[in-house]
Amino acid sequence: MAIHLKKYSQIISYGVGFAVLLIIIKWLEIRFIVINYSFEIYASAIAVLFTALGIWIALKLTRPKFKIIEKEVLVTNSIDFKFNEKAFAELGLSKRELEVLQLMANGLSNQEIAEKLFVSLNTIKTHNSRLFEKMEVKRRTQAIEQAKKMSIIS
Amino acid sequence: MAIHLKKYSQIISYGVGFAVLLIIIKWLEIRFIVINYSFEIYASAIAVLFTALGIWIALKLTRPKFKIIEKEVLVTNSIDFKFNEKAFAELGLSKRELEVLQLMANGLSNQEIAEKLFVSLNTIKTHNSRLFEKMEVKRRTQAIEQAKKMSIIS
DNA sequence: AACAAAATCATCCTAAAGTATGAATGCTTT
DNA sequence: AAAGCATTCATACTTTAGGATGATTTTGTT
């Protein structure tokens, strides 16, 4: 709405401006006849005035040119998880240890992990110890944090 | 350098254009005298020409008139973390409880959290209990998992 | 001022987690 | 075959976590 009004107002302004200038021309014409001004001065006056008018029109019309720049930020989402093989290889975790680590991160207790993997609680504890040693952490919560930071688990 | 050259070239162009138009005027003047054209047509021609010239000048001079709109595209990054207020409000966690939860997720033990917040170990345990109750979990690891899923912590 | 949350701390107890050490088994690799 | 590693399990012990309950103090709200 506002844009359309603006467009129309510009056209109207142009029209009004043109009308005013035509009146000035007419007036100058009369003056020219009466006091016999030089034709070049008259033409120059028109030239200057309409040049100004043209500039003004152009400035009014070429107002809004938008340049939309889309700035993208990278995504680290839990859905499209990327496994960091390098980090994993450097840690030297075994398959079983990784398995335990993942279940750990899912909030399972040692007992639950043991049941899920059909091994004893003690086995899980042993895995945990090796795990913590390799990852250089003291607690399972730290192991989880580390693992997520290193992107070796989701 | 390039900018200065451009400026000068524009001025030169303007001068040349003006010269050409003066020649046209002169030519028209001759024509006017010879075949006695109406003065209004002559004036109109000048007006139109110089309006066009004005527009052209303005367009050349006001070249880069872009309105730059930077549009940042969404994305949930681990760095610029978005706090999920709705989920948090529904849980009804207090400020302190949230604080404890965050430190918990950073792998700190209850003792370490207590020291960091200058309260006793028992206080942290009490917070934990309420926390687990509200989040409907049994262990801190589950609380961390839940909280991350619900995006109430990073 | 009165009331409701929130935050604090304690004590007692149980459960889970973590450490240390040793050992048996199976599977590769040399 | 021997050495190395992963996996398994056990026992004993320490530390941390968690549950239940009660109480005091702060703080914000009406």
Coordinates of C-alpha atoms (C1' of nucleotides) in Angstrom, one line a residue:
Chain A
M1 CA 0.0 0.0 0.0
A2 CA 2.6 2.5 1.1
I3 CA 4.8 1.6 -1.8
H4 CA 2.0 2.2 -4.3
L5 CA 1.2 5.5 -2.7
K6 CA 4.8 6.5 -2.9
K7 CA 4.9 5.6 -6.6
Y8 CA 1.8 7.6 -7.3
S9 CA 3.0 10.6 -5.3
Q10 CA 6.2 10.6 -7.3
I11 CA 4.3 10.6 -10.6
I12 CA 2.1 13.4 -9.3
S13 CA 5.1 15.4 -8.1
Y14 CA 6.6 15.0 -11.5
G15 CA 3.4 16.2 -13.2
V16 CA 3.1 19.2 -10.9
G17 CA 6.8 20.0 -11.4
F18 CA 6.4 19.8 -15.1
A19 CA 3.3 22.0 -15.0
V20 CA 5.1 24.6 -13.0
L21 CA 8.0 24.6 -15.4
L22 CA 5.7 25.0 -18.4
I23 CA 4.2 28.0 -16.7
I24 CA 7.7 29.4 -16.1
I25 CA 8.4 28.8 -19.8
K26 CA 5.3 30.6 -20.8
W27 CA 6.2 33.4 -18.5
L28 CA 9.7 33.5 -19.9
E29 CA 8.3 33.5 -23.4
I30 CA 6.2 36.6 -22.6
R31 CA 9.2 38.3 -21.0
F32 CA 11.3 37.2 -24.1
I33 CA 8.8 38.9 -26.5
V34 CA 8.5 42.0 -24.4
I35 CA 12.1 42.7 -23.4
N36 CA 13.7 40.7 -26.2
Y37 CA 16.0 38.5 -24.2
S38 CA 18.7 36.5 -25.9
F39 CA 17.4 33.2 -27.1
E40 CA 20.5 31.4 -25.9
I41 CA 19.9 32.6 -22.3
Y42 CA 16.4 31.4 -22.5
A43 CA 17.4 28.0 -23.8
S44 CA 20.1 27.7 -21.2
A45 CA 17.7 28.5 -18.4
I46 CA 15.4 25.7 -19.7
A47 CA 18.4 23.4 -20.0
V48 CA 19.5 24.0 -16.5
L49 CA 16.1 23.8 -15.0
F50 CA 15.2 20.5 -16.7
T51 CA 18.6 19.0 -16.0
A52 CA 17.9 19.7 -12.4
L53 CA 14.5 18.3 -12.8
G54 CA 15.9 15.2 -14.4
I55 CA 18.4 14.7 -11.6
W56 CA 15.7 15.1 -9.0
I57 CA 13.4 12.6 -10.8
A58 CA 16.2 10.1 -11.1
L59 CA 17.1 10.4 -7.4
K60 CA 13.5 10.0 -6.4
L61 CA 12.8 7.0 -8.7
T62 CA 16.0 5.1 -8.0
R63 CA 15.4 4.8 -4.3
P64 CA 15.0 1.3 -3.1
K65 CA 17.5 -1.2 -4.5
F66 CA 17.8 -4.1 -2.1
K67 CA 20.7 -6.4 -1.9
I68 CA 19.9 -9.4 0.2
I69 CA 22.9 -11.1 1.6
E70 CA 22.3 -14.4 3.3
K71 CA 24.7 -15.2 6.0
E72 CA 24.8 -18.9 6.8
V73 CA 26.0 -20.3 10.0
L74 CA 27.2 -23.9 10.2
V75 CA 25.1 -26.6 11.9
T76 CA 26.2 -29.1 14.4
N77 CA 23.1 -31.0 14.9
S78 CA 22.5 -34.2 16.9
I79 CA 20.5 -35.6 14.0
D80 CA 23.1 -35.5 11.3
F81 CA 25.9 -36.9 13.5
K82 CA 29.4 -37.1 12.1
F83 CA 31.6 -39.7 13.6
N84 CA 35.1 -38.5 14.2
E85 CA 37.3 -41.4 13.2
K86 CA 40.6 -39.7 13.8
A87 CA 39.8 -38.8 17.4
F88 CA 38.5 -42.2 18.0
A89 CA 41.6 -43.9 16.5
E90 CA 43.9 -41.8 18.6
L91 CA 42.1 -42.8 21.8
G92 CA 42.5 -46.5 21.0
L93 CA 39.2 -47.5 22.3
S94 CA 38.0 -51.1 21.6
K95 CA 34.7 -51.9 20.1
R96 CA 33.3 -53.0 23.4
E97 CA 34.6 -50.0 25.2
L98 CA 32.9 -47.7 22.7
E99 CA 29.7 -49.7 23.1
V100 CA 29.8 -49.2 26.8
L101 CA 30.5 -45.5 26.4
Q102 CA 27.5 -45.1 24.2
L103 CA 25.2 -46.8 26.6
M104 CA 26.7 -44.8 29.4
A105 CA 25.9 -41.6 27.5
N106 CA 22.3 -42.8 27.1
G107 CA 22.0 -42.7 30.9
L108 CA 22.2 -46.4 31.6
S109 CA 23.7 -47.6 34.9
N110 CA 26.5 -50.1 34.9
Q111 CA 24.0 -52.8 35.9
E112 CA 21.7 -52.0 33.0
I113 CA 24.6 -51.9 30.6
A114 CA 25.8 -55.3 31.9
E115 CA 22.3 -56.8 31.3
K116 CA 22.0 -55.3 27.8
L117 CA 25.4 -56.7 26.8
F118 CA 24.8 -60.0 28.6
V119 CA 27.9 -59.7 30.7
S120 CA 28.6 -59.3 34.4
L121 CA 28.6 -56.0 36.3
N122 CA 32.3 -56.5 37.0
T123 CA 33.1 -56.7 33.3
I124 CA 31.4 -53.4 32.8
K125 CA 33.4 -51.9 35.6
T126 CA 36.6 -53.1 34.1
H127 CA 35.6 -51.6 30.7
N128 CA 34.9 -48.4 32.5
S129 CA 38.2 -48.3 34.1
R130 CA 40.1 -48.8 30.9
L131 CA 37.8 -46.3 29.2
F132 CA 38.4 -43.6 31.8
E133 CA 42.1 -44.3 31.7
K134 CA 42.3 -43.9 27.9
M135 CA 40.1 -40.9 27.9
E136 CA 42.0 -39.4 30.8
V137 CA 38.9 -38.7 32.9
K138 CA 37.7 -39.6 36.3
R139 CA 34.0 -40.0 36.0
R140 CA 31.4 -41.3 33.5
T141 CA 29.9 -37.8 33.2
Q142 CA 33.3 -36.5 32.2
A143 CA 33.7 -39.3 29.7
I144 CA 30.4 -38.5 28.2
E145 CA 31.2 -34.8 27.9
Q146 CA 34.6 -35.6 26.4
A147 CA 33.2 -38.1 23.9
K148 CA 30.6 -35.6 22.8
K149 CA 33.1 -32.8 22.4
M150 CA 35.3 -35.1 20.4
S151 CA 32.3 -36.3 18.4
I152 CA 33.0 -39.9 18.9
I153 CA 29.4 -40.4 20.1
S154 CA 26.2 -38.6 19.3
Chain B
M1 CA 42.7 6.0 -8.1
A2 CA 40.0 4.2 -9.9
I3 CA 37.4 6.3 -8.1
H4 CA 39.0 9.5 -9.1
L5 CA 39.2 8.4 -12.8
K6 CA 35.6 7.5 -12.7
K7 CA 34.7 10.9 -11.3
Y8 CA 36.7 12.7 -13.9
S9 CA 35.2 10.6 -16.7
Q10 CA 31.8 11.4 -15.5
I11 CA 32.6 15.1 -15.5
I12 CA 34.1 14.8 -19.0
S13 CA 31.0 12.9 -20.2
Y14 CA 28.8 15.5 -18.8
G15 CA 30.8 18.2 -20.5
V16 CA 30.8 16.4 -23.8
G17 CA 27.1 15.7 -23.5
F18 CA 26.5 19.4 -22.8
A19 CA 28.5 20.4 -25.8
V20 CA 26.6 18.1 -28.1
L21 CA 23.4 19.4 -26.8
L22 CA 24.5 23.0 -27.4
I23 CA 25.3 22.1 -30.9
I24 CA 21.9 20.6 -31.3
I25 CA 20.4 23.8 -29.9
K26 CA 22.3 25.8 -32.4
W27 CA 21.2 23.5 -35.1
L28 CA 17.7 23.8 -34.0
E29 CA 18.0 27.5 -33.8
I30 CA 19.0 27.6 -37.4
R31 CA 16.2 25.3 -38.3
F32 CA 13.9 27.5 -36.3
I33 CA 14.9 30.5 -38.2
V34 CA 14.7 28.9 -41.5
I35 CA 11.5 26.9 -41.3
N36 CA 9.9 28.9 -38.5
Y37 CA 9.2 26.2 -36.0
S38 CA 7.0 26.9 -33.1
F39 CA 8.9 28.1 -30.1
E40 CA 7.0 25.8 -27.8
I41 CA 8.2 22.7 -29.7
Y42 CA 11.7 24.0 -29.5
A43 CA 11.5 24.6 -25.7
S44 CA 9.8 21.2 -25.2
A45 CA 12.6 19.5 -27.1
I46 CA 15.2 21.1 -24.9
A47 CA 13.2 20.3 -21.8
V48 CA 12.9 16.6 -22.7
L49 CA 16.5 16.4 -23.7
F50 CA 17.8 18.0 -20.6
T51 CA 15.5 16.1 -18.4
A52 CA 16.9 12.9 -19.9
L53 CA 20.4 14.3 -19.4
G54 CA 19.6 15.0 -15.8
I55 CA 18.3 11.5 -15.2
W56 CA 21.3 10.1 -16.9
I57 CA 23.7 12.2 -14.8
A58 CA 21.9 11.3 -11.6
L59 CA 22.0 7.6 -12.4
K60 CA 25.7 7.7 -13.3
L61 CA 26.6 9.6 -10.1
T62 CA 24.4 7.7 -7.7
R63 CA 25.6 4.3 -8.7
P64 CA 25.8 2.1 -5.7
K65 CA 22.6 2.8 -3.9
F66 CA 21.9 -0.6 -2.5
K67 CA 20.2 -1.2 0.7
I68 CA 22.1 -4.2 2.1
I69 CA 19.9 -6.5 4.1
E70 CA 21.7 -9.2 5.9
K71 CA 19.6 -12.2 6.5
E72 CA 20.9 -14.8 8.9
V73 CA 19.8 -18.3 8.3
L74 CA 18.7 -20.3 11.2
V75 CA 20.6 -23.3 12.7
T76 CA 21.2 -24.7 16.1
N77 CA 24.9 -24.6 16.8
S78 CA 26.7 -25.8 19.8
I79 CA 28.3 -22.4 20.1
D80 CA 25.4 -20.1 19.9
F81 CA 23.1 -22.2 22.0
K82 CA 19.4 -21.6 21.9
F83 CA 17.7 -21.9 25.3
N84 CA 14.4 -23.7 25.1
E85 CA 12.3 -21.6 27.5
K86 CA 9.1 -23.4 27.0
A87 CA 10.5 -26.8 28.0
F88 CA 12.3 -25.2 30.9
A89 CA 9.2 -23.5 32.2
E90 CA 7.2 -26.7 32.0
L91 CA 9.8 -28.5 34.2
G92 CA 9.6 -25.8 36.8
L93 CA 13.3 -25.9 37.6
S94 CA 14.6 -23.1 39.8
K95 CA 17.7 -21.0 39.0
R96 CA 19.8 -23.0 41.4
E97 CA 18.7 -26.3 40.1
L98 CA 19.5 -25.3 36.6
E99 CA 22.9 -24.2 37.7
V100 CA 23.6 -27.5 39.3
L101 CA 22.3 -29.3 36.3
Q102 CA 24.7 -27.4 34.0
L103 CA 27.7 -28.1 36.2
M104 CA 26.6 -31.7 36.4
A105 CA 26.6 -31.9 32.6
N106 CA 30.1 -30.5 32.6
G107 CA 31.2 -33.6 34.4
L108 CA 31.6 -32.2 37.9
S109 CA 31.0 -34.3 41.0
N110 CA 28.6 -33.2 43.7
Q111 CA 31.6 -32.2 45.9
E112 CA 33.1 -30.1 43.1
I113 CA 29.7 -28.5 42.4
A114 CA 29.3 -27.7 46.1
E115 CA 32.7 -26.1 46.2
K116 CA 32.0 -24.1 43.1
L117 CA 28.8 -22.7 44.4
F118 CA 30.1 -22.3 48.0
V119 CA 27.5 -24.5 49.6
S120 CA 27.6 -27.9 51.3
L121 CA 27.6 -31.2 49.6
N122 CA 24.2 -32.0 51.3
T123 CA 22.7 -28.9 49.6
I124 CA 23.8 -30.2 46.2
K125 CA 22.3 -33.6 47.0
T126 CA 19.0 -31.9 47.9
H127 CA 19.0 -30.0 44.7
N128 CA 19.8 -33.2 42.8
S129 CA 16.9 -35.0 44.3
R130 CA 14.4 -32.2 43.4
L131 CA 16.0 -32.0 40.0
F132 CA 15.6 -35.8 39.3
E133 CA 12.1 -35.7 40.6
K134 CA 11.1 -32.8 38.3
M135 CA 12.8 -34.3 35.3
E136 CA 11.5 -37.7 36.1
V137 CA 14.9 -39.4 35.9
K138 CA 16.8 -41.6 38.3
R139 CA 20.4 -40.7 37.6
R140 CA 22.5 -37.7 36.8
T141 CA 23.5 -39.2 33.5
Q142 CA 19.8 -39.5 32.5
A143 CA 19.2 -35.9 33.7
I144 CA 22.0 -34.7 31.4
E145 CA 20.7 -36.7 28.5
Q146 CA 17.2 -35.4 29.0
A147 CA 18.3 -31.8 29.4
K148 CA 20.3 -31.9 26.2
K149 CA 17.4 -33.5 24.3
M150 CA 15.1 -30.7 25.6
S151 CA 17.7 -28.1 24.8
I152 CA 17.6 -26.6 28.3
I153 CA 21.4 -26.9 28.5
S154 CA 24.1 -26.8 25.8
Chain C
dA1 C1' 3.3 -8.7 58.4
dA2 C1' 2.2 -13.1 56.6
dC3 C1' 2.7 -16.7 53.4
dA4 C1' 4.9 -19.5 49.8
dA5 C1' 8.8 -20.8 47.4
dA6 C1' 13.5 -21.3 47.2
dA7 C1' 17.8 -22.3 49.2
dT8 C1' 20.3 -24.1 52.7
dC9 C1' 22.1 -27.8 55.8
dA10 C1' 22.1 -32.2 58.6
dT11 C1' 21.8 -37.2 59.6
dC12 C1' 21.2 -41.8 58.4
dC13 C1' 21.1 -45.2 55.2
dT14 C1' 21.4 -47.7 50.7
dA15 C1' 22.8 -48.1 46.0
dA16 C1' 25.9 -47.2 42.5
dA17 C1' 30.3 -46.0 40.8
dG18 C1' 35.0 -46.4 40.8
dT19 C1' 39.9 -48.6 42.1
dA20 C1' 43.1 -52.3 42.5
dT21 C1' 44.6 -56.7 41.5
dG22 C1' 44.5 -61.1 39.6
dA23 C1' 43.2 -64.4 36.4
dA24 C1' 41.0 -67.2 32.6
dT25 C1' 39.8 -67.5 27.6
dG26 C1' 40.0 -66.7 22.8
dC27 C1' 41.8 -64.5 18.8
dT28 C1' 45.6 -62.3 16.0
dT29 C1' 50.1 -61.6 14.7
dT30 C1' 54.8 -62.6 14.4
Chain D
dA1 C1' 54.5 -71.6 19.9
dA2 C1' 54.8 -67.2 22.1
dA3 C1' 53.5 -62.6 22.7
dG4 C1' 49.9 -59.2 22.6
dC5 C1' 45.4 -57.7 23.0
dA6 C1' 40.5 -57.8 23.9
dT7 C1' 37.1 -59.7 26.6
dT8 C1' 35.5 -61.8 30.4
dC9 C1' 34.9 -62.4 35.5
dA10 C1' 35.9 -62.3 40.6
dT11 C1' 37.0 -60.3 45.2
dA12 C1' 37.8 -56.7 48.2
dC13 C1' 37.7 -52.1 49.1
dT14 C1' 36.8 -46.9 48.8
dT15 C1' 34.3 -43.2 47.1
dT16 C1' 30.5 -41.0 45.2
dA17 C1' 25.7 -40.8 44.3
dG18 C1' 21.1 -41.0 45.6
dG19 C1' 16.9 -41.4 48.9
dA20 C1' 14.2 -40.1 53.0
dT21 C1' 13.2 -37.0 56.3
dG22 C1' 13.3 -32.9 59.0
dA23 C1' 14.7 -28.3 59.9
dT24 C1' 16.4 -23.4 59.4
dT25 C1' 17.0 -19.3 56.7
dT26 C1' 16.3 -16.2 52.5
dT27 C1' 13.6 -14.2 49.5
dG28 C1' 9.8 -12.7 46.8
dT29 C1' 4.9 -11.8 46.7
dT30 C1' 0.5 -10.4 48.3

